[in-house]
Amino acid sequence: DAKTTQPPSMDCAEGRAANLPCNHSTISGNEYVYWYRQIHSQGPQYIIHGLKNNETNEMASLIITEDRKSSTLILPHATLRDTAVYYCIVRVDKEYGNKLVFGAGTILRVKS
Amino acid sequence: ETGVTQSPTHLIKTRGQQVTLRCSSQSGHNTVSWYQQALGQGPQFIFQYYREEENGRGNFPPRFSGLQFPNYSSELNVNALELDDSALYLCASSLAGVSGYGYTFGSGTRLTVV
């Protein structure tokens, strides 16, 4: 299974962009990259996902390198409520189904 | 559109007992996956159910079992509870057959085994 590597923690000033890196050098060609976040041990919340192209939605942007071995999640204007654990995840598809392979995540602390 | 609901929210059991956790999938979703999250760690895949059959399993012993019902809701059963089974159990629903489709997670059931 492909695995992801993320820095254990990052700080960001409120109102500034938060750039969260992720390495997934063993990703296969048809495996998607997903980003979720988790606040106070609630259920993970979907942020964004992509395969090859950069993606943007109302929450964030996802930049995937051309070789697909790494990606960056960008929160354009971080707020205190964005403080959470952010998971970069590879979705592994098999004949029998699919699963999300979580890493340890990055604790993002947004500070005023 | 309703989200994923799990019950109960918290549970305390004694070692050796059995427990059943329940999950109602999001409207329109036909696949349910279960994850175990130990304190301070990322969620770990237990198994997935589609069309009422197990459709993939992670590295968990047979005492972890599940069911999916015709309405796509699901149960997770754990027999012979051990202290290490204490964790947050997460249910996630999705729509099979749609490439790249996301998962919606519930808020989880916090199980404590004493």
mmCIF file of C-alpha atoms in Angstrom:
data_model
loop_
_atom_site.group_PDB
_atom_site.id
_atom_site.type_symbol
_atom_site.label_atom_id
_atom_site.label_comp_id
_atom_site.label_asym_id
_atom_site.label_seq_id
_atom_site.Cartn_x
_atom_site.Cartn_y
_atom_site.Cartn_z
ATOM 1 C CA ASP A 1 0.000 0.000 0.000
ATOM 2 C CA ALA A 2 1.185 3.510 -0.725
ATOM 3 C CA LYS A 3 2.084 5.476 2.378
ATOM 4 C CA THR A 4 2.327 9.142 3.131
ATOM 5 C CA THR A 5 4.871 11.156 5.076
ATOM 6 C CA GLN A 6 3.958 14.454 6.703
ATOM 7 C CA PRO A 7 5.703 16.770 9.163
ATOM 8 C CA PRO A 8 4.376 16.090 12.681
ATOM 9 C CA SER A 9 3.427 19.696 13.346
ATOM 10 C CA MET A 10 3.318 23.179 11.842
ATOM 11 C CA ASP A 11 2.442 26.667 13.027
ATOM 12 C CA CYS A 12 0.706 29.344 10.969
ATOM 13 C CA ALA A 13 -0.250 32.933 11.717
ATOM 14 C CA GLU A 14 -3.932 33.754 11.515
ATOM 15 C CA GLY A 15 -4.848 35.244 8.140
ATOM 16 C CA ARG A 16 -1.796 33.851 6.410
ATOM 17 C CA ALA A 17 -1.711 30.922 3.993
ATOM 18 C CA ALA A 18 -1.001 27.525 5.500
ATOM 19 C CA ASN A 19 0.989 25.212 3.234
ATOM 20 C CA LEU A 20 0.969 21.582 4.363
ATOM 21 C CA PRO A 21 3.345 19.257 2.501
ATOM 22 C CA CYS A 22 2.959 15.541 1.947
ATOM 23 C CA ASN A 23 5.243 12.955 0.432
ATOM 24 C CA HIS A 24 3.703 9.900 -1.272
ATOM 25 C CA SER A 25 6.589 8.618 -3.350
ATOM 26 C CA THR A 26 5.199 5.062 -3.679
ATOM 27 C CA ILE A 27 1.801 6.112 -5.009
ATOM 28 C CA SER A 28 0.465 4.119 -7.966
ATOM 29 C CA GLY A 29 -0.831 5.668 -11.164
ATOM 30 C CA ASN A 30 -4.541 5.316 -10.412
ATOM 31 C CA GLU A 31 -4.461 6.121 -6.689
ATOM 32 C CA TYR A 32 -6.075 9.330 -5.530
ATOM 33 C CA VAL A 33 -4.669 11.695 -2.915
ATOM 34 C CA TYR A 34 -7.193 12.834 -0.321
ATOM 35 C CA TRP A 35 -6.898 15.391 2.446
ATOM 36 C CA TYR A 36 -9.012 15.217 5.576
ATOM 37 C CA ARG A 37 -8.796 17.047 8.871
ATOM 38 C CA GLN A 38 -9.844 16.040 12.356
ATOM 39 C CA ILE A 39 -10.720 18.359 15.205
ATOM 40 C CA HIS A 40 -10.844 17.226 18.839
ATOM 41 C CA SER A 41 -11.201 13.521 17.946
ATOM 42 C CA GLN A 42 -14.376 14.125 15.965
ATOM 43 C CA GLY A 43 -14.813 12.262 12.693
ATOM 44 C CA PRO A 44 -12.422 13.255 9.904
ATOM 45 C CA GLN A 45 -13.774 16.025 7.679
ATOM 46 C CA TYR A 46 -13.231 15.899 3.925
ATOM 47 C CA ILE A 47 -11.238 18.791 2.477
ATOM 48 C CA ILE A 48 -10.210 17.987 -1.087
ATOM 49 C CA HIS A 49 -8.897 15.236 -3.342
ATOM 50 C CA GLY A 50 -7.078 14.879 -6.651
ATOM 51 C CA LEU A 51 -5.430 12.477 -9.041
ATOM 52 C CA LYS A 52 -3.055 14.375 -11.315
ATOM 53 C CA ASN A 53 -4.249 17.934 -11.756
ATOM 54 C CA ASN A 54 -4.275 20.728 -9.219
ATOM 55 C CA GLU A 55 -7.638 21.165 -7.557
ATOM 56 C CA THR A 56 -9.379 24.027 -5.762
ATOM 57 C CA ASN A 57 -12.599 24.252 -3.820
ATOM 58 C CA GLU A 58 -14.115 26.613 -1.282
ATOM 59 C CA MET A 59 -11.925 25.263 1.511
ATOM 60 C CA ALA A 60 -8.501 24.747 -0.007
ATOM 61 C CA SER A 61 -6.235 24.146 -2.977
ATOM 62 C CA LEU A 62 -4.330 20.955 -3.721
ATOM 63 C CA ILE A 63 -1.092 21.124 -5.666
ATOM 64 C CA ILE A 64 0.213 17.770 -6.949
ATOM 65 C CA THR A 65 3.687 17.541 -8.466
ATOM 66 C CA GLU A 66 3.985 16.298 -12.014
ATOM 67 C CA ASP A 67 5.580 13.020 -10.907
ATOM 68 C CA ARG A 68 2.776 12.654 -8.297
ATOM 69 C CA LYS A 69 5.293 11.832 -5.574
ATOM 70 C CA SER A 70 4.289 14.745 -3.394
ATOM 71 C CA SER A 71 1.524 17.255 -2.879
ATOM 72 C CA THR A 72 0.754 20.410 -0.899
ATOM 73 C CA LEU A 73 -2.499 21.427 0.713
ATOM 74 C CA ILE A 74 -2.996 25.184 0.813
ATOM 75 C CA LEU A 75 -5.423 26.895 3.164
ATOM 76 C CA PRO A 76 -5.390 30.415 1.677
ATOM 77 C CA HIS A 77 -6.375 32.408 4.782
ATOM 78 C CA ALA A 78 -6.004 30.320 7.917
ATOM 79 C CA THR A 79 -8.269 31.035 10.889
ATOM 80 C CA LEU A 80 -8.113 29.817 14.481
ATOM 81 C CA ARG A 81 -10.840 27.295 13.621
ATOM 82 C CA ASP A 82 -8.467 25.634 11.144
ATOM 83 C CA THR A 83 -6.385 24.318 14.055
ATOM 84 C CA ALA A 84 -6.635 20.545 13.615
ATOM 85 C CA VAL A 85 -4.807 17.382 12.594
ATOM 86 C CA TYR A 86 -4.511 17.251 8.811
ATOM 87 C CA TYR A 87 -4.217 13.878 7.124
ATOM 88 C CA CYS A 88 -2.786 13.317 3.681
ATOM 89 C CA ILE A 89 -4.224 10.019 2.515
ATOM 90 C CA VAL A 90 -3.848 7.703 -0.427
ATOM 91 C CA ARG A 91 -6.935 5.831 -1.523
ATOM 92 C CA VAL A 92 -5.989 2.269 -2.413
ATOM 93 C CA ASP A 93 -8.321 0.579 -4.883
ATOM 94 C CA LYS A 94 -8.351 -3.200 -5.108
ATOM 95 C CA GLU A 95 -10.580 -5.632 -6.968
ATOM 96 C CA TYR A 96 -12.451 -6.246 -3.747
ATOM 97 C CA GLY A 97 -12.976 -2.637 -2.810
ATOM 98 C CA ASN A 98 -11.037 0.366 -1.634
ATOM 99 C CA LYS A 99 -9.660 1.870 1.549
ATOM 100 C CA LEU A 100 -8.069 5.026 2.832
ATOM 101 C CA VAL A 101 -4.536 4.565 4.142
ATOM 102 C CA PHE A 102 -3.958 7.196 6.822
ATOM 103 C CA GLY A 103 -0.561 8.360 8.017
ATOM 104 C CA ALA A 104 0.184 10.061 11.312
ATOM 105 C CA GLY A 105 -0.979 13.479 10.103
ATOM 106 C CA THR A 106 0.230 17.036 10.707
ATOM 107 C CA ILE A 107 -0.943 19.029 13.708
ATOM 108 C CA LEU A 108 -1.587 22.531 12.386
ATOM 109 C CA ARG A 109 -1.699 25.263 15.014
ATOM 110 C CA VAL A 110 -3.065 28.582 13.819
ATOM 111 C CA LYS A 111 -1.996 31.379 16.139
ATOM 112 C CA SER A 112 -3.308 34.923 16.501
ATOM 113 C CA GLU B 1 -29.025 15.130 2.769
ATOM 114 C CA THR B 2 -28.285 13.423 6.064
ATOM 115 C CA GLY B 3 -24.748 12.624 7.112
ATOM 116 C CA VAL B 4 -23.318 9.513 8.750
ATOM 117 C CA THR B 5 -24.648 8.805 12.228
ATOM 118 C CA GLN B 6 -23.087 6.425 14.737
ATOM 119 C CA SER B 7 -24.369 5.036 17.995
ATOM 120 C CA PRO B 8 -23.649 4.980 20.805
ATOM 121 C CA THR B 9 -21.273 7.932 21.152
ATOM 122 C CA HIS B 10 -19.507 6.493 24.194
ATOM 123 C CA LEU B 11 -19.340 2.997 25.641
ATOM 124 C CA ILE B 12 -17.550 1.316 28.520
ATOM 125 C CA LYS B 13 -17.115 -2.465 28.465
ATOM 126 C CA THR B 14 -15.273 -5.031 30.521
ATOM 127 C CA ARG B 15 -12.497 -7.164 29.085
ATOM 128 C CA GLY B 16 -13.905 -10.375 27.565
ATOM 129 C CA GLN B 17 -17.304 -8.890 26.792
ATOM 130 C CA GLN B 18 -18.817 -8.373 23.354
ATOM 131 C CA VAL B 19 -19.878 -5.055 21.814
ATOM 132 C CA THR B 20 -21.974 -3.941 18.833
ATOM 133 C CA LEU B 21 -21.550 -0.520 17.263
ATOM 134 C CA ARG B 22 -24.013 0.893 14.731
ATOM 135 C CA CYS B 23 -23.744 3.158 11.725
ATOM 136 C CA SER B 24 -26.277 4.739 9.388
ATOM 137 C CA SER B 25 -24.748 5.733 6.076
ATOM 138 C CA GLN B 26 -25.264 9.023 4.294
ATOM 139 C CA SER B 27 -28.265 9.165 2.017
ATOM 140 C CA GLY B 28 -27.364 7.864 -1.444
ATOM 141 C CA HIS B 29 -24.260 5.989 -0.287
ATOM 142 C CA ASN B 30 -24.080 2.199 -0.680
ATOM 143 C CA THR B 31 -20.707 1.315 0.852
ATOM 144 C CA VAL B 32 -19.668 1.407 4.489
ATOM 145 C CA SER B 33 -16.143 1.188 5.909
ATOM 146 C CA TRP B 34 -15.048 0.908 9.514
ATOM 147 C CA TYR B 35 -11.863 2.351 10.997
ATOM 148 C CA GLN B 36 -10.217 2.070 14.405
ATOM 149 C CA GLN B 37 -8.360 5.081 15.770
ATOM 150 C CA ALA B 38 -6.201 4.605 18.826
ATOM 151 C CA LEU B 39 -5.312 7.668 20.851
ATOM 152 C CA GLY B 40 -2.773 9.846 19.064
ATOM 153 C CA GLN B 41 -2.759 7.788 15.877
ATOM 154 C CA GLY B 42 -4.383 7.947 12.466
ATOM 155 C CA PRO B 43 -7.410 5.764 11.706
ATOM 156 C CA GLN B 44 -6.708 2.182 10.651
ATOM 157 C CA PHE B 45 -8.921 0.363 8.139
ATOM 158 C CA ILE B 46 -10.869 -2.558 9.639
ATOM 159 C CA PHE B 47 -13.136 -3.625 6.761
ATOM 160 C CA GLN B 48 -15.556 -2.464 4.105
ATOM 161 C CA TYR B 49 -19.067 -3.653 3.246
ATOM 162 C CA TYR B 50 -20.796 -3.441 -0.110
ATOM 163 C CA ARG B 51 -23.990 -5.223 -1.147
ATOM 164 C CA GLU B 52 -24.193 -6.711 2.339
ATOM 165 C CA GLU B 53 -20.864 -8.539 1.955
ATOM 166 C CA GLU B 54 -17.389 -7.871 3.298
ATOM 167 C CA ASN B 55 -15.464 -6.229 0.490
ATOM 168 C CA GLY B 56 -11.952 -5.887 1.856
ATOM 169 C CA ARG B 57 -10.373 -6.275 5.273
ATOM 170 C CA GLY B 58 -7.446 -4.775 7.097
ATOM 171 C CA ASN B 59 -5.104 -6.437 9.582
ATOM 172 C CA PHE B 60 -7.676 -7.208 12.257
ATOM 173 C CA PRO B 61 -8.482 -10.599 13.851
ATOM 174 C CA PRO B 62 -11.707 -12.515 13.141
ATOM 175 C CA ARG B 63 -13.241 -11.408 16.433
ATOM 176 C CA PHE B 64 -13.894 -8.151 14.571
ATOM 177 C CA SER B 65 -16.906 -8.797 12.356
ATOM 178 C CA GLY B 66 -19.585 -6.788 10.676
ATOM 179 C CA LEU B 67 -22.883 -6.671 8.891
ATOM 180 C CA GLN B 68 -24.457 -4.451 6.284
ATOM 181 C CA PHE B 69 -28.225 -4.277 5.942
ATOM 182 C CA PRO B 70 -30.407 -3.711 2.850
ATOM 183 C CA ASN B 71 -30.770 -0.031 3.782
ATOM 184 C CA TYR B 72 -26.934 0.200 3.724
ATOM 185 C CA SER B 73 -26.636 0.713 7.475
ATOM 186 C CA SER B 74 -23.991 -1.351 9.206
ATOM 187 C CA GLU B 75 -22.867 -2.912 12.473
ATOM 188 C CA LEU B 76 -19.406 -3.591 13.834
ATOM 189 C CA ASN B 77 -19.174 -6.438 16.329
ATOM 190 C CA VAL B 78 -16.169 -7.123 18.513
ATOM 191 C CA ASN B 79 -16.004 -10.303 20.585
ATOM 192 C CA ALA B 80 -13.743 -11.121 23.535
ATOM 193 C CA LEU B 81 -12.809 -7.512 24.114
ATOM 194 C CA GLU B 82 -9.230 -6.723 25.014
ATOM 195 C CA LEU B 83 -7.828 -3.620 26.693
ATOM 196 C CA ASP B 84 -6.118 -2.637 23.402
ATOM 197 C CA ASP B 85 -9.510 -2.450 21.712
ATOM 198 C CA SER B 86 -10.058 0.842 23.507
ATOM 199 C CA ALA B 87 -10.264 3.374 20.675
ATOM 200 C CA LEU B 88 -12.468 5.669 18.627
ATOM 201 C CA TYR B 89 -14.358 3.589 16.051
ATOM 202 C CA LEU B 90 -15.241 5.484 12.909
ATOM 203 C CA CYS B 91 -17.726 4.607 10.231
ATOM 204 C CA ALA B 92 -17.420 6.082 6.738
ATOM 205 C CA SER B 93 -19.866 5.795 3.861
ATOM 206 C CA SER B 94 -19.203 6.244 0.175
ATOM 207 C CA LEU B 95 -20.645 5.488 -3.248
ATOM 208 C CA ALA B 96 -19.136 2.499 -5.008
ATOM 209 C CA GLY B 97 -18.447 2.617 -8.704
ATOM 210 C CA VAL B 98 -17.695 6.323 -8.887
ATOM 211 C CA SER B 99 -14.025 6.926 -9.453
ATOM 212 C CA GLY B 100 -12.452 9.294 -6.966
ATOM 213 C CA TYR B 101 -15.571 9.627 -4.845
ATOM 214 C CA GLY B 102 -15.039 10.846 -1.307
ATOM 215 C CA TYR B 103 -15.917 9.311 2.015
ATOM 216 C CA THR B 104 -18.156 10.851 4.660
ATOM 217 C CA PHE B 105 -17.197 9.983 8.230
ATOM 218 C CA GLY B 106 -19.378 9.830 11.290
ATOM 219 C CA SER B 107 -18.366 11.331 14.627
ATOM 220 C CA GLY B 108 -17.387 7.937 15.951
ATOM 221 C CA THR B 109 -18.008 5.745 18.977
ATOM 222 C CA ARG B 110 -15.525 6.047 21.827
ATOM 223 C CA LEU B 111 -15.052 2.536 23.273
ATOM 224 C CA THR B 112 -13.268 2.078 26.572
ATOM 225 C CA VAL B 113 -12.401 -1.452 27.707
ATOM 226 C CA VAL B 114 -11.612 -1.839 31.400
#
